[in-house]
């Protein structure tokens, strides 16, 4: 297969990608494109309900002033991105588990049913609660055996952003996807109200291309980096309005890595940690927020530039999908000196990366089943050659009706393009200038 | 041919002519007798061919050039060997030797004439003349017995030579298989070398642009150079195998330019185990039949010795004497008295020879049964292994290679690992070829036993011969 055929294959694969479900498991065949949820001011002080991109909120029953929820720990078939499925564990049929959304002072009762092949518990990460409800197996409770249902009951006394996860064999259970976010809205919110409130949980996995089970034994070499257990192009974009106040709550239950989440096109302030609200006087503008392992960070911003803005972990390997390492660097090599000899034995071989690896996402090379090497998703100009912990903030004037799959239409003359030779000459620019 | 340095062709022709004149059978007749044995067994494919006229003994059989003009196959190799192998031709002459003994044994003893002259002391007396004729009557009486011994020896010799025919055919067939295997091995070694060369080309280019350290380039280079040795060794093995086949087929000069195109065939899908294989092998065995014939020889020889020992030596004759002026005519009979030498030692030797042959017969039968079981086991085992290589191992290796290539595309492994996987396919191919050779050799051995011969089989150790893995096989890691 020559490069032309590879590219043709890549175009076909890209078309299939566009035609398919770029947002993963939530879209059913034939369903209309998803739209952002309209703002729902359902919590005290007009606070909107949180949106969990690619996720859901746990339904709670109210009974005599008690809010009752049910979490079922269970094996989950999960799609990280088109082409990459995993045999994971999670809650209520998904990873990440449903977001628990309550209000400060809510008294809750959570039933936890274990349908895993091993015991589990639930630790309410960051929540101040009675010791016997903290969920550390052996220390605070006996483990929940397979088939058993335990009940946790406590009061959310402090507003904030928290997380939940197992505290029995957490290395395995978290590596397989058992985690979720908790949002406790303040009873009396302070500060400017927000228009949209999102939760994004970061995580990292090791899934060898061609396999399905995330590897709990991996210590360092993670190759699937996710927001809400989705890797780009499986990540659902966040659609917001220009001038709206937006809150994003980040949680990090990665096994080993912190994540510096970098935003394009705006600055923000970090307003909360899982320890509480940051005083206004201590806040500062940033474009990157570091979300440490085991922590939550909440940022707020008001975008004033329309467009499709990338935000992503700034560790460059965290915006790649399943790319391997240990191969020799191919940059600079002349494929003509390698390919004929290898292809005489293996006609399907083609040297890659000798001019860099940026275009490889478009090659559409046949790859192992159930893998999304390097990744990349369709963009309005070309393939976006990033994957992993990458998504898009879509700032629109009409966010409630905007098509989340649609691309920003740039006003004429506002997109960088090839420079005009005459204009360069007029500006004294010599593209052939030599240095050194 | 160095024969001419010892005697001229015309002289040889003269000798052969005289021989032909003296003997009642010629080489084609000897060959025909053996061919008849195979024809009776419905194995006309084992019929040997020789020139019809012994004067043409140097000429090549007409079918040989035809068979050599196209790529050889195993059956063709057997045909050539049966027509051209000079050791086999020599064996046929050995039938002539036995036949000569048989003819000789059937000839009656010659009469003896005795002349005598005496001069008396008395000068007046004339010369006295004696004349007599003597004939060995005992020799005439035991002639049928001697002839019977020689005839039994001739029959045994025919069976022995028939076994040589099978040996020759078997040797040609298995040597041909070896040529096929060695040629395939060479092709695969060359393919492995190409894989190392491809790895080295990649390493060289990556080194050139500063992406690979010297140590990795040197490691790749070392692997290539080692692989060249493997190819050279494989070439040598092929050349050796060709020469072995030349010997087996009796080829020399331009005749050695033959080619072989077909690879060793895959084993049949299902191996049918011959039924009653032991009984069939015993019934067909030339070795057992020859031993039976040798037992008959020993038995007849014992009978002959006993007769010679107990029958007094009798000879008779007539005598004439001229005494002076008149002839006196008379006769006589000479009778030996078997008092001391009654051939006891010869009888004892012949009876012991009979006993020895009988025990050899039983030992050979035991050995034959074990050998046929061993060959059958080998056919089944090697067949199963060969089919497993073809249907499971090779596809698995190829699948692994395809998946490795996909992993390469996914940037999970390097080109060096892809090439290592490719070499694994090649290596498996080499092992498959060795297993095929094991299988076809076992098949030939089983066929050989069922055709009547179980000695001299080269089953070798069980399992494919360990292939010579090119050194540097682990050098795929060199690239990263």
PDB file of N, CA and C in Angstrom, chain A residues 6 208-210 223 321-335 337-338 341-342 344-353 357 360 365-369 371 373-374, chain B residues 190-206 208-209 211-212 399 401-403 405-419 422 426 479-480:
ATOM      1  N   UNK A   6      -2.774   4.940   1.466  1.00  0.00           N
ATOM      2  CA  UNK A   6      -2.932   5.145   2.894  1.00  0.00           C
ATOM      3  C   UNK A   6      -3.772   6.381   3.167  1.00  0.00           C
ATOM      4  N   UNK A 208      -3.367  -1.721  26.220  1.00  0.00           N
ATOM      5  CA  UNK A 208      -2.498  -2.097  25.100  1.00  0.00           C
ATOM      6  C   UNK A 208      -3.341  -2.199  23.826  1.00  0.00           C
ATOM      7  N   UNK A 209      -2.875  -1.605  22.731  1.00  0.00           N
ATOM      8  CA  UNK A 209      -3.654  -1.711  21.496  1.00  0.00           C
ATOM      9  C   UNK A 209      -3.983  -3.159  21.158  1.00  0.00           C
ATOM     10  N   UNK A 210      -5.228  -3.387  20.905  1.00  0.00           N
ATOM     11  CA  UNK A 210      -5.674  -4.750  20.603  1.00  0.00           C
ATOM     12  C   UNK A 210      -6.260  -5.455  21.804  1.00  0.00           C
ATOM     13  N   UNK A 223      -1.563   5.195  28.563  1.00  0.00           N
ATOM     14  CA  UNK A 223      -1.692   5.567  27.150  1.00  0.00           C
ATOM     15  C   UNK A 223      -3.110   5.959  26.753  1.00  0.00           C
ATOM     16  N   UNK A 321      -3.209   9.315  21.998  1.00  0.00           N
ATOM     17  CA  UNK A 321      -3.919   8.070  22.305  1.00  0.00           C
ATOM     18  C   UNK A 321      -3.023   6.880  22.010  1.00  0.00           C
ATOM     19  N   UNK A 322      -2.790   6.091  22.979  1.00  0.00           N
ATOM     20  CA  UNK A 322      -2.159   4.773  22.793  1.00  0.00           C
ATOM     21  C   UNK A 322      -0.896   4.792  21.938  1.00  0.00           C
ATOM     22  N   UNK A 323      -0.221   5.907  21.943  1.00  0.00           N
ATOM     23  CA  UNK A 323       1.028   5.917  21.192  1.00  0.00           C
ATOM     24  C   UNK A 323       2.083   5.177  22.006  1.00  0.00           C
ATOM     25  N   UNK A 324       2.824   4.333  21.306  1.00  0.00           N
ATOM     26  CA  UNK A 324       3.847   3.579  22.000  1.00  0.00           C
ATOM     27  C   UNK A 324       5.125   4.371  22.128  1.00  0.00           C
ATOM     28  N   UNK A 325       6.091   3.753  22.715  1.00  0.00           N
ATOM     29  CA  UNK A 325       7.405   4.384  22.810  1.00  0.00           C
ATOM     30  C   UNK A 325       8.437   3.282  22.746  1.00  0.00           C
ATOM     31  N   UNK A 326       9.669   3.680  22.756  1.00  0.00           N
ATOM     32  CA  UNK A 326      10.721   2.679  22.650  1.00  0.00           C
ATOM     33  C   UNK A 326      11.136   2.435  21.213  1.00  0.00           C
ATOM     34  N   UNK A 327      10.424   3.066  20.264  1.00  0.00           N
ATOM     35  CA  UNK A 327      10.862   2.923  18.885  1.00  0.00           C
ATOM     36  C   UNK A 327      11.961   3.942  18.602  1.00  0.00           C
ATOM     37  N   UNK A 328      12.801   3.651  17.616  1.00  0.00           N
ATOM     38  CA  UNK A 328      13.803   4.655  17.256  1.00  0.00           C
ATOM     39  C   UNK A 328      13.124   5.874  16.630  1.00  0.00           C
ATOM     40  N   UNK A 329      13.744   6.998  16.779  1.00  0.00           N
ATOM     41  CA  UNK A 329      13.243   8.216  16.141  1.00  0.00           C
ATOM     42  C   UNK A 329      13.421   8.086  14.636  1.00  0.00           C
ATOM     43  N   UNK A 330      12.369   8.354  13.897  1.00  0.00           N
ATOM     44  CA  UNK A 330      12.452   8.209  12.445  1.00  0.00           C
ATOM     45  C   UNK A 330      12.655   9.541  11.745  1.00  0.00           C
ATOM     46  N   UNK A 331      12.554  10.629  12.492  1.00  0.00           N
ATOM     47  CA  UNK A 331      12.629  11.956  11.872  1.00  0.00           C
ATOM     48  C   UNK A 331      13.963  12.108  11.135  1.00  0.00           C
ATOM     49  N   UNK A 332      13.862  12.522   9.890  1.00  0.00           N
ATOM     50  CA  UNK A 332      15.060  12.768   9.097  1.00  0.00           C
ATOM     51  C   UNK A 332      15.468  11.608   8.221  1.00  0.00           C
ATOM     52  N   UNK A 333      14.931  10.422   8.487  1.00  0.00           N
ATOM     53  CA  UNK A 333      15.334   9.249   7.711  1.00  0.00           C
ATOM     54  C   UNK A 333      14.730   9.315   6.306  1.00  0.00           C
ATOM     55  N   UNK A 334      15.449   8.727   5.357  1.00  0.00           N
ATOM     56  CA  UNK A 334      14.964   8.658   3.982  1.00  0.00           C
ATOM     57  C   UNK A 334      14.300   7.295   3.788  1.00  0.00           C
ATOM     58  N   UNK A 335      12.984   7.321   3.666  1.00  0.00           N
ATOM     59  CA  UNK A 335      12.238   6.054   3.581  1.00  0.00           C
ATOM     60  C   UNK A 335      12.642   5.252   2.356  1.00  0.00           C
ATOM     61  N   UNK A 337      15.394   4.514   1.375  1.00  0.00           N
ATOM     62  CA  UNK A 337      16.528   3.630   1.670  1.00  0.00           C
ATOM     63  C   UNK A 337      16.120   2.459   2.563  1.00  0.00           C
ATOM     64  N   UNK A 338      14.932   2.489   3.045  1.00  0.00           N
ATOM     65  CA  UNK A 338      14.472   1.433   3.946  1.00  0.00           C
ATOM     66  C   UNK A 338      13.343   0.617   3.314  1.00  0.00           C
ATOM     67  N   UNK A 341      13.645  -2.606   0.807  1.00  0.00           N
ATOM     68  CA  UNK A 341      14.147  -3.854   1.379  1.00  0.00           C
ATOM     69  C   UNK A 341      13.127  -4.489   2.315  1.00  0.00           C
ATOM     70  N   UNK A 342      12.470  -3.675   3.087  1.00  0.00           N
ATOM     71  CA  UNK A 342      11.484  -4.251   4.009  1.00  0.00           C
ATOM     72  C   UNK A 342      10.250  -4.690   3.234  1.00  0.00           C
ATOM     73  N   UNK A 344      10.060  -5.801   0.306  1.00  0.00           N
ATOM     74  CA  UNK A 344      10.272  -7.042  -0.447  1.00  0.00           C
ATOM     75  C   UNK A 344       9.882  -8.246   0.406  1.00  0.00           C
ATOM     76  N   UNK A 345       9.905  -8.064   1.708  1.00  0.00           N
ATOM     77  CA  UNK A 345       9.481  -9.125   2.628  1.00  0.00           C
ATOM     78  C   UNK A 345       8.074  -8.888   3.133  1.00  0.00           C
ATOM     79  N   UNK A 346       7.735  -7.629   3.320  1.00  0.00           N
ATOM     80  CA  UNK A 346       6.450  -7.261   3.917  1.00  0.00           C
ATOM     81  C   UNK A 346       5.833  -6.139   3.088  1.00  0.00           C
ATOM     82  N   UNK A 347       5.034  -6.510   2.106  1.00  0.00           N
ATOM     83  CA  UNK A 347       4.480  -5.469   1.214  1.00  0.00           C
ATOM     84  C   UNK A 347       3.667  -4.415   1.959  1.00  0.00           C
ATOM     85  N   UNK A 348       3.124  -4.754   3.098  1.00  0.00           N
ATOM     86  CA  UNK A 348       2.288  -3.802   3.833  1.00  0.00           C
ATOM     87  C   UNK A 348       3.070  -2.806   4.655  1.00  0.00           C
ATOM     88  N   UNK A 349       4.377  -2.899   4.612  1.00  0.00           N
ATOM     89  CA  UNK A 349       5.181  -2.019   5.469  1.00  0.00           C
ATOM     90  C   UNK A 349       5.385  -0.656   4.819  1.00  0.00           C
ATOM     91  N   UNK A 350       5.410   0.363   5.618  1.00  0.00           N
ATOM     92  CA  UNK A 350       5.772   1.697   5.129  1.00  0.00           C
ATOM     93  C   UNK A 350       6.431   2.459   6.265  1.00  0.00           C
ATOM     94  N   UNK A 351       7.599   2.993   5.995  1.00  0.00           N
ATOM     95  CA  UNK A 351       8.281   3.801   7.005  1.00  0.00           C
ATOM     96  C   UNK A 351       7.445   5.036   7.309  1.00  0.00           C
ATOM     97  N   UNK A 352       7.323   5.323   8.580  1.00  0.00           N
ATOM     98  CA  UNK A 352       6.490   6.455   8.990  1.00  0.00           C
ATOM     99  C   UNK A 352       7.303   7.373   9.890  1.00  0.00           C
ATOM    100  N   UNK A 353       6.902   8.600   9.895  1.00  0.00           N
ATOM    101  CA  UNK A 353       7.441   9.550  10.868  1.00  0.00           C
ATOM    102  C   UNK A 353       8.742  10.195  10.460  1.00  0.00           C
ATOM    103  N   UNK A 357       5.611  13.445  12.893  1.00  0.00           N
ATOM    104  CA  UNK A 357       4.485  12.526  13.089  1.00  0.00           C
ATOM    105  C   UNK A 357       3.124  13.213  13.012  1.00  0.00           C
ATOM    106  N   UNK A 360       0.471  11.746  10.655  1.00  0.00           N
ATOM    107  CA  UNK A 360       0.217  10.308  10.703  1.00  0.00           C
ATOM    108  C   UNK A 360      -1.232   9.983  11.041  1.00  0.00           C
ATOM    109  N   UNK A 365      -3.577   4.198   8.557  1.00  0.00           N
ATOM    110  CA  UNK A 365      -2.923   2.888   8.470  1.00  0.00           C
ATOM    111  C   UNK A 365      -3.773   1.850   9.193  1.00  0.00           C
ATOM    112  N   UNK A 366      -3.827   0.637   8.648  1.00  0.00           N
ATOM    113  CA  UNK A 366      -4.527  -0.412   9.408  1.00  0.00           C
ATOM    114  C   UNK A 366      -3.815  -0.654  10.732  1.00  0.00           C
ATOM    115  N   UNK A 367      -4.587  -0.713  11.775  1.00  0.00           N
ATOM    116  CA  UNK A 367      -4.023  -0.842  13.118  1.00  0.00           C
ATOM    117  C   UNK A 367      -4.715  -2.012  13.826  1.00  0.00           C
ATOM    118  N   UNK A 368      -4.202  -2.421  14.977  1.00  0.00           N
ATOM    119  CA  UNK A 368      -4.853  -3.532  15.682  1.00  0.00           C
ATOM    120  C   UNK A 368      -6.309  -3.211  16.000  1.00  0.00           C
ATOM    121  N   UNK A 369      -7.089  -4.288  16.106  1.00  0.00           N
ATOM    122  CA  UNK A 369      -8.480  -4.103  16.502  1.00  0.00           C
ATOM    123  C   UNK A 369      -8.526  -3.415  17.851  1.00  0.00           C
ATOM    124  N   UNK A 371      -8.239  -0.240  18.896  1.00  0.00           N
ATOM    125  CA  UNK A 371      -7.151   0.668  19.246  1.00  0.00           C
ATOM    126  C   UNK A 371      -7.349   1.990  18.522  1.00  0.00           C
ATOM    127  N   UNK A 373      -4.544   4.360  17.974  1.00  0.00           N
ATOM    128  CA  UNK A 373      -3.203   4.886  18.138  1.00  0.00           C
ATOM    129  C   UNK A 373      -3.120   6.350  17.762  1.00  0.00           C
ATOM    130  N   UNK A 374      -2.451   7.085  18.545  1.00  0.00           N
ATOM    131  CA  UNK A 374      -2.232   8.520  18.372  1.00  0.00           C
ATOM    132  C   UNK A 374      -3.543   9.285  18.363  1.00  0.00           C
TER     133      UNK A 374
ATOM    134  N   UNK B 190      18.088 -17.410   2.787  1.00  0.00           N
ATOM    135  CA  UNK B 190      18.266 -16.167   2.028  1.00  0.00           C
ATOM    136  C   UNK B 190      17.212 -15.144   2.450  1.00  0.00           C
ATOM    137  N   UNK B 191      16.014 -15.650   2.678  1.00  0.00           N
ATOM    138  CA  UNK B 191      14.944 -14.742   3.118  1.00  0.00           C
ATOM    139  C   UNK B 191      15.262 -14.153   4.500  1.00  0.00           C
ATOM    140  N   UNK B 192      15.794 -14.993   5.365  1.00  0.00           N
ATOM    141  CA  UNK B 192      16.184 -14.484   6.684  1.00  0.00           C
ATOM    142  C   UNK B 192      17.293 -13.452   6.544  1.00  0.00           C
ATOM    143  N   UNK B 193      18.229 -13.717   5.653  1.00  0.00           N
ATOM    144  CA  UNK B 193      19.304 -12.741   5.423  1.00  0.00           C
ATOM    145  C   UNK B 193      18.722 -11.422   4.930  1.00  0.00           C
ATOM    146  N   UNK B 194      17.745 -11.523   4.038  1.00  0.00           N
ATOM    147  CA  UNK B 194      17.133 -10.283   3.536  1.00  0.00           C
ATOM    148  C   UNK B 194      16.496  -9.495   4.669  1.00  0.00           C
ATOM    149  N   UNK B 195      15.903 -10.212   5.609  1.00  0.00           N
ATOM    150  CA  UNK B 195      15.293  -9.521   6.746  1.00  0.00           C
ATOM    151  C   UNK B 195      16.364  -8.819   7.573  1.00  0.00           C
ATOM    152  N   UNK B 196      17.484  -9.493   7.775  1.00  0.00           N
ATOM    153  CA  UNK B 196      18.571  -8.834   8.511  1.00  0.00           C
ATOM    154  C   UNK B 196      19.118  -7.656   7.715  1.00  0.00           C
ATOM    155  N   UNK B 197      19.215  -7.849   6.410  1.00  0.00           N
ATOM    156  CA  UNK B 197      19.721  -6.741   5.590  1.00  0.00           C
ATOM    157  C   UNK B 197      18.760  -5.558   5.627  1.00  0.00           C
ATOM    158  N   UNK B 198      17.474  -5.861   5.632  1.00  0.00           N
ATOM    159  CA  UNK B 198      16.493  -4.775   5.722  1.00  0.00           C
ATOM    160  C   UNK B 198      16.628  -4.055   7.060  1.00  0.00           C
ATOM    161  N   UNK B 199      16.830  -4.825   8.117  1.00  0.00           N
ATOM    162  CA  UNK B 199      17.030  -4.200   9.421  1.00  0.00           C
ATOM    163  C   UNK B 199      18.287  -3.357   9.447  1.00  0.00           C
ATOM    164  N   UNK B 200      19.304  -3.872   8.794  1.00  0.00           N
ATOM    165  CA  UNK B 200      20.549  -3.111   8.765  1.00  0.00           C
ATOM    166  C   UNK B 200      20.377  -1.844   7.931  1.00  0.00           C
ATOM    167  N   UNK B 201      19.644  -1.961   6.825  1.00  0.00           N
ATOM    168  CA  UNK B 201      19.400  -0.763   6.003  1.00  0.00           C
ATOM    169  C   UNK B 201      18.679   0.300   6.821  1.00  0.00           C
ATOM    170  N   UNK B 202      17.689  -0.155   7.588  1.00  0.00           N
ATOM    171  CA  UNK B 202      16.970   0.809   8.436  1.00  0.00           C
ATOM    172  C   UNK B 202      17.907   1.402   9.476  1.00  0.00           C
ATOM    173  N   UNK B 203      18.710   0.530  10.081  1.00  0.00           N
ATOM    174  CA  UNK B 203      19.630   1.017  11.111  1.00  0.00           C
ATOM    175  C   UNK B 203      20.651   1.974  10.517  1.00  0.00           C
ATOM    176  N   UNK B 204      21.125   1.636   9.333  1.00  0.00           N
ATOM    177  CA  UNK B 204      22.118   2.481   8.681  1.00  0.00           C
ATOM    178  C   UNK B 204      21.554   3.877   8.417  1.00  0.00           C
ATOM    179  N   UNK B 205      20.314   3.892   7.925  1.00  0.00           N
ATOM    180  CA  UNK B 205      19.707   5.180   7.612  1.00  0.00           C
ATOM    181  C   UNK B 205      19.426   5.969   8.887  1.00  0.00           C
ATOM    182  N   UNK B 206      18.935   5.285   9.895  1.00  0.00           N
ATOM    183  CA  UNK B 206      18.662   5.985  11.160  1.00  0.00           C
ATOM    184  C   UNK B 206      19.962   6.454  11.804  1.00  0.00           C
ATOM    185  N   UNK B 208      22.611   7.283  10.107  1.00  0.00           N
ATOM    186  CA  UNK B 208      23.086   8.387   9.268  1.00  0.00           C
ATOM    187  C   UNK B 208      22.488   9.717   9.683  1.00  0.00           C
ATOM    188  N   UNK B 209      21.210   9.670  10.053  1.00  0.00           N
ATOM    189  CA  UNK B 209      20.549  10.941  10.400  1.00  0.00           C
ATOM    190  C   UNK B 209      20.598  11.193  11.904  1.00  0.00           C
ATOM    191  N   UNK B 211      19.869   9.201  14.563  1.00  0.00           N
ATOM    192  CA  UNK B 211      18.819   8.683  15.440  1.00  0.00           C
ATOM    193  C   UNK B 211      19.179   7.368  16.110  1.00  0.00           C
ATOM    194  N   UNK B 212      20.325   6.820  15.780  1.00  0.00           N
ATOM    195  CA  UNK B 212      20.656   5.499  16.301  1.00  0.00           C
ATOM    196  C   UNK B 212      22.131   5.488  16.694  1.00  0.00           C
ATOM    197  N   UNK B 399       0.051 -14.803  11.404  1.00  0.00           N
ATOM    198  CA  UNK B 399      -0.894 -13.904  12.079  1.00  0.00           C
ATOM    199  C   UNK B 399      -0.142 -12.983  13.040  1.00  0.00           C
ATOM    200  N   UNK B 401       2.865 -12.026  12.709  1.00  0.00           N
ATOM    201  CA  UNK B 401       3.560 -11.038  11.885  1.00  0.00           C
ATOM    202  C   UNK B 401       2.586  -9.939  11.447  1.00  0.00           C
ATOM    203  N   UNK B 402       1.409 -10.355  10.994  1.00  0.00           N
ATOM    204  CA  UNK B 402       0.421  -9.357  10.556  1.00  0.00           C
ATOM    205  C   UNK B 402       0.045  -8.441  11.718  1.00  0.00           C
ATOM    206  N   UNK B 403      -0.117  -9.038  12.895  1.00  0.00           N
ATOM    207  CA  UNK B 403      -0.478  -8.218  14.056  1.00  0.00           C
ATOM    208  C   UNK B 403       0.690  -7.324  14.472  1.00  0.00           C
ATOM    209  N   UNK B 405       2.792  -6.093  12.431  1.00  0.00           N
ATOM    210  CA  UNK B 405       2.778  -4.979  11.471  1.00  0.00           C
ATOM    211  C   UNK B 405       1.715  -3.953  11.859  1.00  0.00           C
ATOM    212  N   UNK B 406       0.563  -4.455  12.321  1.00  0.00           N
ATOM    213  CA  UNK B 406      -0.472  -3.522  12.784  1.00  0.00           C
ATOM    214  C   UNK B 406       0.032  -2.739  13.995  1.00  0.00           C
ATOM    215  N   UNK B 407       0.724  -3.425  14.877  1.00  0.00           N
ATOM    216  CA  UNK B 407       1.275  -2.739  16.046  1.00  0.00           C
ATOM    217  C   UNK B 407       2.317  -1.712  15.612  1.00  0.00           C
ATOM    218  N   UNK B 408       3.047  -2.053  14.557  1.00  0.00           N
ATOM    219  CA  UNK B 408       3.993  -1.065  14.013  1.00  0.00           C
ATOM    220  C   UNK B 408       3.225   0.149  13.497  1.00  0.00           C
ATOM    221  N   UNK B 409       2.163  -0.133  12.735  1.00  0.00           N
ATOM    222  CA  UNK B 409       1.355   0.982  12.226  1.00  0.00           C
ATOM    223  C   UNK B 409       0.817   1.837  13.366  1.00  0.00           C
ATOM    224  N   UNK B 410       0.530   1.163  14.471  1.00  0.00           N
ATOM    225  CA  UNK B 410       0.002   1.871  15.634  1.00  0.00           C
ATOM    226  C   UNK B 410       1.125   2.479  16.475  1.00  0.00           C
ATOM    227  N   UNK B 411       2.334   2.419  15.954  1.00  0.00           N
ATOM    228  CA  UNK B 411       3.498   2.992  16.623  1.00  0.00           C
ATOM    229  C   UNK B 411       3.727   2.378  17.998  1.00  0.00           C
ATOM    230  N   UNK B 412       3.489   1.082  18.072  1.00  0.00           N
ATOM    231  CA  UNK B 412       3.755   0.395  19.324  1.00  0.00           C
ATOM    232  C   UNK B 412       5.074  -0.358  19.287  1.00  0.00           C
ATOM    233  N   UNK B 413       5.515  -0.725  18.109  1.00  0.00           N
ATOM    234  CA  UNK B 413       6.766  -1.463  17.967  1.00  0.00           C
ATOM    235  C   UNK B 413       7.558  -0.856  16.823  1.00  0.00           C
ATOM    236  N   UNK B 414       8.819  -1.205  16.767  1.00  0.00           N
ATOM    237  CA  UNK B 414       9.694  -0.629  15.752  1.00  0.00           C
ATOM    238  C   UNK B 414       9.783  -1.526  14.524  1.00  0.00           C
ATOM    239  N   UNK B 415      10.400  -0.992  13.482  1.00  0.00           N
ATOM    240  CA  UNK B 415      10.618  -1.786  12.275  1.00  0.00           C
ATOM    241  C   UNK B 415      11.471  -3.000  12.586  1.00  0.00           C
ATOM    242  N   UNK B 416      12.339  -2.872  13.571  1.00  0.00           N
ATOM    243  CA  UNK B 416      13.206  -4.005  13.919  1.00  0.00           C
ATOM    244  C   UNK B 416      12.382  -5.156  14.512  1.00  0.00           C
ATOM    245  N   UNK B 417      11.386  -4.815  15.266  1.00  0.00           N
ATOM    246  CA  UNK B 417      10.536  -5.871  15.835  1.00  0.00           C
ATOM    247  C   UNK B 417       9.664  -6.499  14.754  1.00  0.00           C
ATOM    248  N   UNK B 418       9.246  -5.680  13.793  1.00  0.00           N
ATOM    249  CA  UNK B 418       8.482  -6.238  12.668  1.00  0.00           C
ATOM    250  C   UNK B 418       9.340  -7.252  11.917  1.00  0.00           C
ATOM    251  N   UNK B 419      10.578  -6.864  11.672  1.00  0.00           N
ATOM    252  CA  UNK B 419      11.469  -7.766  10.934  1.00  0.00           C
ATOM    253  C   UNK B 419      11.794  -9.008  11.756  1.00  0.00           C
ATOM    254  N   UNK B 422       9.021 -11.238  11.259  1.00  0.00           N
ATOM    255  CA  UNK B 422       9.119 -11.855   9.934  1.00  0.00           C
ATOM    256  C   UNK B 422      10.130 -12.994   9.962  1.00  0.00           C
ATOM    257  N   UNK B 426      10.011 -17.069   9.006  1.00  0.00           N
ATOM    258  CA  UNK B 426      11.005 -17.793   8.207  1.00  0.00           C
ATOM    259  C   UNK B 426      11.571 -18.970   8.989  1.00  0.00           C
ATOM    260  N   UNK B 479      17.306  -1.710  17.802  1.00  0.00           N
ATOM    261  CA  UNK B 479      16.827  -0.437  17.285  1.00  0.00           C
ATOM    262  C   UNK B 479      16.212   0.461  18.322  1.00  0.00           C
ATOM    263  N   UNK B 480      16.068   0.004  19.507  1.00  0.00           N
ATOM    264  CA  UNK B 480      15.424   0.881  20.479  1.00  0.00           C
ATOM    265  C   UNK B 480      15.953   0.639  21.862  1.00  0.00           C
TER     266      UNK B 480
END
